[in-house]
Amino acid sequence: MTIDRPSATVVAVAVAPANLSPLVRRRIFLYLGILIVLLAFGGPSGGLIDIPISFFLKNRLQLKAHEVASFRLVAAIPLYLSFVFGFIRDIWNPLGMGDRGFMLLFGGITAFLYALFAFVPMTYLTLLVAVVVLTSSFLFVASAQNGLTSMIGQQHAMTGQISAVWNIFLSVPTVGALLIGGTLSGMLEGKHADEAVRILFLVGAAIMTAIALYAVWKPGNVYDHVRIETGAGERPIQDLKRLVRHWPIYPALLIWLLWNFAPGSATPLQYHLQNALHATDAQWGQWNAIFAASFIPTYILYGLLCRRLTLKTLLFWGTLAAVPQMVPLLFTDSVTVALIAAVPIGLMGGLATGAYLDLIIRSAPRGLQGTTLMMTGSLYFVVSRFGDVLGTSLYDRYGSFTVCVVAITIVYALILPVLLLVPKHLIATADGQTLKLELAAD
């Protein structure tokens, strides 16, 4: 069914805690967790696929740092438009199966495309086309997962727990993909370039096939407790207007923008570790894996604290801890020290990431969760790619990674004043308490 549309300009809707048993909640978390893990492994922009591609560009095609950054900038064009895929999710019901229809249909299409490109000779141009096309198809699947996960979090008044579970399950495959991706890159160095890419893409095809098969399953513990809030596509213009008029999403998205800009944390950091500290491809993957894994303890902590503390409190202290996150990199003079430094760097960012995603889920207008959450994906890739380009320019100009650390710290500090713009009613509660969400009407 669909929810009734509000007729006033702004309507406050009270969202009470859902009466779900702990067992049902755990089963919901497990179902979403498995889906998140599969998507993290199968995405063209994920570590398992993206890391070997970056090394292919650097080592096989001999591209310089700014050239790799430029490739990533262009290849991410579909990611900049993620919100479009989210909006399509919110207004379309493929195969009459809702989010499962997107996963089944486009999971299969993406698997087919992976298999197709596996047998295409790879050059700079063909690799670029492959990544763009694969990403476009994959985003339909991602939009379904994003919309479903955020909708469940809102309806059951457990946005903080959903944020923690989302981040924890996302971190596990991220760590694995980074370790496997870096190692896979080293293993593939001895093979012909086309054969290396073929192996990589066939792995992607297998994972996306698994996602399509997973969509066939419809567990009652998950779907029997979800109210369908998406429309049937009759009023897309009105939905867009409702989204634009929904003030709470703007501070949340601005915070997300600043958090992910991080000029210098991708390509310049890779070249700094490999050129200045002489790290291998596998060690670059290990650094990212340690960094990602170190978020997990604070994600777990967030999952516990969000039921006891208000989101306002968690936002402030999480941000305060995250501002100096990259400073430990100033004291690294060897690969070993850099790997050790990745631990506190990751720990310092966990509470902030959990709180920011919690805020975004709370801020999403009802029925447009897919659009809102995919909009965060658009912002992430736009600002991270352009932040990468800016950071690379700073790194090339000054010949030191220190300037990148200074730039990142300044950007993170700007989040603190933005917190004052967040609607107070939205962050005044802890998980499980009645939450008022604003709906912008037609």
Coordinates of C-alpha atoms in Angstrom, one line a residue:
M1 CA 0.0 0.0 0.0
T2 CA 1.0 3.6 -0.2
I3 CA 0.9 6.3 2.5
D4 CA -1.5 9.1 2.2
R5 CA 0.0 12.3 0.9
P6 CA 0.0 15.3 3.3
S7 CA -1.9 18.3 2.2
A8 CA -0.2 21.0 4.3
T9 CA 3.1 22.6 3.4
V10 CA 5.0 20.9 6.3
V11 CA 3.5 18.2 8.4
A12 CA 5.2 16.6 11.5
V13 CA 4.7 12.9 11.6
A14 CA 5.4 11.0 14.8
V15 CA 7.2 7.8 14.2
A16 CA 6.7 5.5 17.2
P17 CA 8.9 2.5 18.0
A18 CA 7.8 -0.7 16.2
N19 CA 6.8 -3.6 18.4
L20 CA 9.3 -6.1 17.1
S21 CA 10.9 -8.8 19.1
P22 CA 14.7 -8.9 19.5
L23 CA 14.7 -12.1 17.3
V24 CA 12.9 -10.4 14.5
R25 CA 15.2 -7.4 14.6
R26 CA 18.2 -9.6 14.5
R27 CA 16.8 -11.4 11.5
I28 CA 16.2 -8.1 9.8
F29 CA 19.7 -7.0 10.5
L30 CA 21.1 -10.3 9.2
Y31 CA 19.1 -10.2 5.9
L32 CA 20.2 -6.6 5.2
G33 CA 23.7 -7.4 6.3
I34 CA 24.1 -10.2 3.7
L35 CA 22.7 -8.0 1.0
I36 CA 25.1 -5.2 1.9
V37 CA 28.0 -7.6 1.9
L38 CA 27.2 -8.9 -1.6
L39 CA 26.7 -5.4 -3.0
A40 CA 30.0 -4.3 -1.5
F41 CA 31.9 -7.1 -3.2
G42 CA 30.0 -6.8 -6.5
G43 CA 30.1 -3.0 -7.1
P44 CA 32.4 -1.8 -9.9
S45 CA 33.5 1.1 -7.6
G46 CA 34.2 -1.3 -4.7
G47 CA 37.6 -2.4 -3.5
L48 CA 37.5 -5.9 -5.0
I49 CA 37.1 -4.5 -8.5
D50 CA 38.3 -0.9 -8.1
I51 CA 41.6 -1.6 -6.4
P52 CA 43.0 -3.9 -9.2
I53 CA 41.7 -1.4 -11.8
S54 CA 43.6 1.4 -10.2
F55 CA 46.8 -0.7 -10.2
F56 CA 46.1 -1.7 -13.8
L57 CA 46.1 2.0 -14.7
K58 CA 49.2 2.8 -12.6
N59 CA 51.3 -0.2 -13.3
R60 CA 50.2 -1.5 -16.7
L61 CA 49.3 1.7 -18.5
Q62 CA 51.9 3.7 -16.7
L63 CA 49.6 6.6 -15.8
K64 CA 50.7 9.3 -13.5
A65 CA 48.8 10.3 -10.4
H66 CA 46.8 13.0 -12.0
E67 CA 45.9 10.8 -14.9
V68 CA 44.6 8.0 -12.6
A69 CA 42.6 10.7 -10.7
S70 CA 41.2 11.9 -14.0
F71 CA 40.2 8.4 -15.1
R72 CA 38.4 7.9 -11.8
L73 CA 36.7 11.3 -12.2
V74 CA 35.2 10.4 -15.6
A75 CA 34.4 6.8 -14.7
A76 CA 32.3 8.0 -11.8
I77 CA 29.9 10.0 -13.9
P78 CA 27.0 7.5 -13.2
L79 CA 27.8 7.7 -9.5
Y80 CA 27.4 11.5 -9.6
L81 CA 23.8 10.8 -10.8
S82 CA 23.0 8.2 -8.1
F83 CA 20.0 10.2 -7.0
V84 CA 18.4 9.6 -10.4
F85 CA 18.5 5.9 -9.8
G86 CA 17.2 6.4 -6.3
F87 CA 14.2 8.4 -7.6
I88 CA 13.5 5.7 -10.2
R89 CA 13.4 3.2 -7.3
D90 CA 10.9 5.4 -5.5
I91 CA 8.4 5.6 -8.3
W92 CA 8.8 2.3 -10.2
N93 CA 7.8 -1.2 -9.3
P94 CA 9.7 -3.6 -11.6
L95 CA 8.2 -7.1 -11.9
G96 CA 5.7 -6.2 -9.3
M97 CA 8.3 -7.1 -6.7
G98 CA 9.4 -3.6 -5.4
D99 CA 13.0 -3.6 -4.2
R100 CA 13.4 -7.3 -4.8
G101 CA 12.4 -6.7 -8.5
F102 CA 15.3 -4.2 -8.9
M103 CA 17.7 -6.7 -7.3
L104 CA 16.5 -9.6 -9.4
L105 CA 16.3 -7.7 -12.7
F106 CA 19.4 -5.5 -12.6
G107 CA 21.4 -8.0 -10.6
G108 CA 21.0 -10.3 -13.6
I109 CA 21.7 -7.6 -16.1
T110 CA 24.9 -6.5 -14.3
A111 CA 26.1 -10.1 -14.1
F112 CA 25.6 -10.4 -17.9
L113 CA 27.5 -7.2 -18.5
Y114 CA 30.4 -8.3 -16.4
A115 CA 30.6 -11.5 -18.3
L116 CA 30.4 -9.6 -21.6
F117 CA 33.2 -7.2 -20.8
A118 CA 35.3 -10.0 -19.5
F119 CA 36.0 -11.0 -23.1
V120 CA 36.5 -7.6 -24.6
P121 CA 40.2 -6.6 -25.2
M122 CA 41.1 -3.9 -22.6
T123 CA 42.5 -0.5 -23.4
Y124 CA 42.1 2.8 -21.6
L125 CA 39.0 3.5 -23.6
T126 CA 37.3 0.1 -23.3
L127 CA 38.0 -0.1 -19.6
L128 CA 36.5 3.3 -19.1
V129 CA 33.4 2.3 -21.1
A130 CA 33.1 -0.9 -19.1
V131 CA 33.3 0.8 -15.8
V132 CA 30.7 3.4 -16.7
V133 CA 28.2 0.9 -18.1
L134 CA 28.6 -1.6 -15.3
T135 CA 28.2 1.2 -12.7
S136 CA 25.0 2.4 -14.3
S137 CA 23.4 -1.0 -14.1
F138 CA 24.7 -1.7 -10.6
L139 CA 23.2 1.5 -9.2
F140 CA 19.7 0.2 -9.8
V141 CA 20.5 -2.6 -7.4
A142 CA 22.2 -0.3 -4.9
S143 CA 19.2 2.1 -4.9
A144 CA 16.9 -0.8 -3.9
Q145 CA 19.2 -1.7 -1.0
N146 CA 19.5 1.9 0.1
G147 CA 15.8 2.6 0.0
L148 CA 14.8 -0.6 1.7
T149 CA 17.3 -0.2 4.5
S150 CA 16.5 3.4 5.3
M151 CA 12.7 2.7 5.1
I152 CA 13.0 -0.1 7.6
G153 CA 15.1 2.2 9.9
Q154 CA 12.5 4.9 9.8
Q155 CA 9.4 2.7 10.2
H156 CA 10.8 0.8 13.2
A157 CA 12.4 3.9 14.8
M158 CA 15.8 2.3 14.8
T159 CA 17.8 4.6 12.5
G160 CA 20.8 4.5 14.8
Q161 CA 20.9 0.7 14.9
I162 CA 20.4 0.5 11.2
S163 CA 23.3 2.9 10.7
A164 CA 25.5 0.8 12.9
V165 CA 24.5 -2.4 11.2
W166 CA 24.9 -0.9 7.8
N167 CA 28.4 0.4 8.5
I168 CA 29.5 -2.8 10.3
F169 CA 28.4 -5.1 7.5
L170 CA 29.8 -2.7 4.9
S171 CA 33.2 -2.6 6.6
V172 CA 33.6 -6.4 6.6
P173 CA 33.5 -6.8 2.8
T174 CA 35.4 -3.5 2.4
V175 CA 38.3 -4.9 4.5
G176 CA 38.1 -8.2 2.6
A177 CA 37.9 -6.6 -0.8
L178 CA 40.9 -4.3 0.0
L179 CA 43.0 -7.2 1.1
I180 CA 41.9 -9.4 -1.8
G181 CA 42.0 -6.6 -4.3
G182 CA 45.5 -5.6 -3.5
T183 CA 46.7 -9.2 -3.4
L184 CA 44.8 -10.0 -6.6
S185 CA 46.5 -7.1 -8.3
G186 CA 49.9 -8.5 -7.5
M187 CA 48.9 -12.0 -8.6
L188 CA 47.5 -10.7 -11.9
E189 CA 50.8 -8.8 -12.6
G190 CA 52.3 -11.9 -14.1
K191 CA 49.4 -12.5 -16.5
H192 CA 48.4 -10.9 -19.8
A193 CA 46.5 -7.7 -19.2
D194 CA 43.3 -9.0 -20.9
E195 CA 43.4 -12.3 -19.0
A196 CA 43.8 -10.4 -15.7
V197 CA 40.7 -8.2 -16.4
R198 CA 38.8 -11.2 -17.6
I199 CA 39.3 -13.0 -14.3
L200 CA 38.3 -9.8 -12.4
F201 CA 35.1 -9.3 -14.3
L202 CA 34.1 -12.9 -14.1
V203 CA 34.4 -12.7 -10.4
G204 CA 32.1 -9.7 -10.5
A205 CA 29.6 -11.6 -12.7
A206 CA 29.5 -14.4 -10.1
I207 CA 28.8 -12.0 -7.3
M208 CA 26.0 -10.2 -9.1
T209 CA 24.4 -13.6 -10.0
A210 CA 24.3 -14.4 -6.3
I211 CA 22.5 -11.1 -5.7
A212 CA 19.9 -11.8 -8.3
L213 CA 19.3 -15.2 -6.7
Y214 CA 19.2 -13.7 -3.2
A215 CA 16.3 -11.4 -4.4
V216 CA 14.1 -14.5 -5.1
W217 CA 13.9 -15.1 -1.4
K218 CA 11.3 -13.1 0.5
P219 CA 11.7 -13.7 4.3
G220 CA 8.5 -12.9 6.2
N221 CA 10.5 -11.4 9.2
V222 CA 11.6 -8.6 6.9
Y223 CA 8.9 -7.9 4.4
D224 CA 5.8 -8.6 6.6
H225 CA 6.9 -5.7 8.8
V226 CA 7.5 -3.1 6.1
R227 CA 4.8 -0.7 4.8
I228 CA 5.4 0.2 1.2
E229 CA 5.7 3.9 1.0
T230 CA 6.7 4.4 -2.7
G231 CA 4.2 5.7 -5.1
A232 CA 3.2 4.1 -8.4
G233 CA 4.9 6.8 -10.5
E234 CA 1.7 8.9 -10.9
R235 CA 3.1 12.1 -9.4
P236 CA 6.9 12.3 -10.0
I237 CA 6.9 16.1 -10.3
Q238 CA 5.0 16.5 -7.0
D239 CA 7.5 14.1 -5.4
L240 CA 10.4 16.1 -6.7
K241 CA 8.8 19.3 -5.3
R242 CA 8.3 17.6 -2.0
L243 CA 11.9 16.6 -1.9
V244 CA 13.2 20.1 -2.7
R245 CA 11.0 21.7 -0.1
H246 CA 12.1 19.2 2.6
W247 CA 14.5 21.4 4.7
P248 CA 16.0 18.7 7.0
I249 CA 17.9 17.0 4.2
Y250 CA 20.0 20.1 3.4
P251 CA 22.1 20.3 6.6
A252 CA 22.5 16.5 6.6
L253 CA 23.8 16.5 3.0
L254 CA 26.1 19.4 3.7
I255 CA 27.7 17.5 6.6
W256 CA 28.0 14.5 4.4
L257 CA 29.7 16.6 1.7
L258 CA 32.3 18.0 4.0
W259 CA 32.9 14.6 5.6
N260 CA 33.7 13.0 2.3
F261 CA 35.6 15.8 0.5
A262 CA 38.9 14.9 2.2
P263 CA 41.3 16.3 -0.4
G264 CA 44.3 13.9 -0.7
S265 CA 43.0 10.8 1.0
A266 CA 42.9 8.6 -2.1
T267 CA 45.4 9.0 -5.0
P268 CA 47.9 11.3 -3.2
L269 CA 47.9 9.0 -0.1
Q270 CA 48.6 6.0 -2.4
Y271 CA 51.4 7.7 -4.2
H272 CA 52.8 9.0 -0.8
L273 CA 52.9 5.5 0.7
Q274 CA 54.2 3.8 -2.4
N275 CA 56.7 6.4 -3.7
A276 CA 57.9 8.0 -0.4
L277 CA 57.6 5.0 1.9
H278 CA 58.0 2.3 -0.7
A279 CA 54.9 0.4 0.0
T280 CA 53.9 -2.5 -2.3
D281 CA 50.5 -2.9 -4.0
A282 CA 49.5 -5.4 -1.3
Q283 CA 50.6 -3.1 1.5
W284 CA 48.5 -0.3 0.1
G285 CA 45.6 -2.6 0.2
Q286 CA 46.5 -3.6 3.7
W287 CA 46.6 0.0 4.8
N288 CA 43.1 0.6 3.5
A289 CA 41.9 -2.7 5.1
I290 CA 43.3 -1.8 8.5
F291 CA 41.8 1.7 8.2
A292 CA 38.4 0.3 7.3
A293 CA 38.5 -2.4 10.0
S294 CA 39.4 0.1 12.7
F295 CA 36.0 1.8 12.2
I296 CA 34.2 -1.3 13.3
P297 CA 34.8 -1.1 17.1
T298 CA 33.4 2.5 17.1
Y299 CA 30.5 1.4 14.8
I300 CA 29.6 -1.2 17.4
L301 CA 30.0 1.4 20.2
Y302 CA 27.6 3.7 18.2
G303 CA 25.1 0.9 18.0
L304 CA 25.1 0.7 21.8
L305 CA 25.2 4.4 22.5
C306 CA 22.4 5.4 20.0
R307 CA 19.9 3.7 22.3
R308 CA 21.0 5.7 25.3
L309 CA 22.1 9.1 24.0
T310 CA 20.4 11.5 21.8
L311 CA 21.6 11.9 18.2
K312 CA 22.5 15.6 19.0
T313 CA 25.1 14.4 21.6
L314 CA 26.5 11.7 19.3
L315 CA 26.8 14.2 16.4
F316 CA 28.8 16.7 18.4
W317 CA 31.2 14.3 20.1
G318 CA 31.6 12.2 17.0
T319 CA 32.6 15.2 15.0
L320 CA 34.9 16.5 17.6
A321 CA 36.8 13.2 17.6
A322 CA 36.9 13.1 13.8
V323 CA 38.4 16.6 13.1
P324 CA 42.0 15.6 13.7
Q325 CA 41.5 12.1 12.1
M326 CA 44.3 12.3 9.5
V327 CA 46.9 14.0 11.8
P328 CA 48.7 10.7 12.7
L329 CA 49.9 10.5 9.1
L330 CA 52.2 13.5 9.8
F331 CA 54.3 11.2 12.0
T332 CA 54.8 8.3 9.7
D333 CA 58.2 7.7 8.3
S334 CA 57.9 4.0 7.2
V335 CA 55.3 1.6 5.9
T336 CA 55.1 -0.2 9.3
V337 CA 54.4 3.1 11.1
A338 CA 51.8 4.0 8.5
L339 CA 50.1 0.7 9.0
I340 CA 50.0 1.2 12.7
A341 CA 48.7 4.8 12.3
A342 CA 45.8 3.4 10.2
V343 CA 44.3 2.1 13.5
P344 CA 43.7 5.4 15.4
I345 CA 42.8 7.1 12.1
G346 CA 39.9 4.6 11.6
L347 CA 38.8 4.6 15.3
M348 CA 38.5 8.4 15.2
G349 CA 36.0 8.3 12.3
G350 CA 33.6 5.6 13.4
L351 CA 31.2 7.6 15.7
A352 CA 31.0 10.5 13.2
T353 CA 30.2 8.2 10.3
G354 CA 27.5 6.4 12.3
A355 CA 25.9 9.7 13.4
Y356 CA 26.0 11.2 10.0
L357 CA 24.3 8.2 8.4
D358 CA 21.8 8.1 11.2
L359 CA 21.0 11.8 10.6
I360 CA 20.5 11.2 6.8
I361 CA 18.1 8.3 7.4
R362 CA 16.1 10.4 9.9
S363 CA 16.1 13.3 7.4
A364 CA 14.7 11.4 4.4
P365 CA 11.1 12.3 3.5
R366 CA 8.7 9.4 3.6
G367 CA 8.4 7.6 0.3
L368 CA 11.6 9.1 -1.1
Q369 CA 14.1 7.2 1.0
G370 CA 15.8 5.8 -2.1
T371 CA 16.3 9.2 -3.6
T372 CA 17.7 10.7 -0.4
L373 CA 20.1 7.9 0.3
M374 CA 21.3 7.6 -3.3
M375 CA 21.7 11.4 -3.2
T376 CA 24.3 10.8 -0.5
G377 CA 26.0 8.4 -2.9
S378 CA 26.0 11.2 -5.6
L379 CA 27.5 13.6 -3.2
Y380 CA 30.1 11.1 -1.9
F381 CA 31.5 10.4 -5.4
V382 CA 31.3 14.0 -6.6
V383 CA 33.1 15.5 -3.6
S384 CA 35.5 12.6 -3.1
R385 CA 36.5 12.5 -6.8
F386 CA 37.0 16.3 -6.9
G387 CA 38.6 16.2 -3.5
D388 CA 41.0 13.6 -5.0
V389 CA 41.8 15.9 -7.9
L390 CA 42.4 18.9 -5.6
G391 CA 44.5 16.8 -3.2
T392 CA 46.5 15.5 -6.1
S393 CA 47.1 19.0 -7.3
L394 CA 48.3 20.1 -3.9
Y395 CA 50.5 17.0 -3.6
D396 CA 52.1 17.5 -7.0
R397 CA 52.6 21.2 -6.4
Y398 CA 54.1 21.0 -2.9
G399 CA 55.7 17.6 -3.2
S400 CA 54.5 16.7 0.3
F401 CA 51.5 14.9 1.8
T402 CA 51.5 17.3 4.8
V403 CA 49.5 19.9 2.9
C404 CA 46.8 17.3 2.2
V405 CA 46.5 16.5 5.9
V406 CA 46.1 20.3 6.7
A407 CA 43.5 20.7 4.1
I408 CA 41.5 17.7 5.3
T409 CA 41.6 18.9 8.9
I410 CA 40.3 22.3 8.0
V411 CA 37.4 20.8 6.0
Y412 CA 36.4 18.5 8.8
A413 CA 36.4 21.4 11.3
L414 CA 33.8 23.2 9.2
I415 CA 31.3 20.4 10.1
L416 CA 31.0 21.8 13.6
P417 CA 29.1 25.0 12.7
V418 CA 26.9 23.2 10.2
L419 CA 25.6 21.1 13.1
L420 CA 23.7 24.2 14.3
L421 CA 21.6 24.1 11.2
V422 CA 20.2 20.7 11.8
P423 CA 16.5 20.8 13.0
K424 CA 16.5 20.3 16.7
H425 CA 13.4 18.0 16.8
L426 CA 15.2 15.6 14.5
I427 CA 18.1 14.9 16.8
A428 CA 16.5 15.3 20.2
T429 CA 15.8 11.6 20.6
A430 CA 17.7 8.3 21.0
D431 CA 16.9 5.2 19.1
G432 CA 13.5 3.6 20.1
Q433 CA 12.0 6.9 21.1
T434 CA 9.1 8.6 19.3
L435 CA 10.6 10.6 16.4
K436 CA 8.9 13.4 14.6
L437 CA 9.7 13.6 10.9
E438 CA 8.8 16.5 8.7
L439 CA 7.1 15.9 5.4
A440 CA 7.1 18.6 2.8
A441 CA 3.9 18.4 0.9
D442 CA 2.8 19.3 -2.7

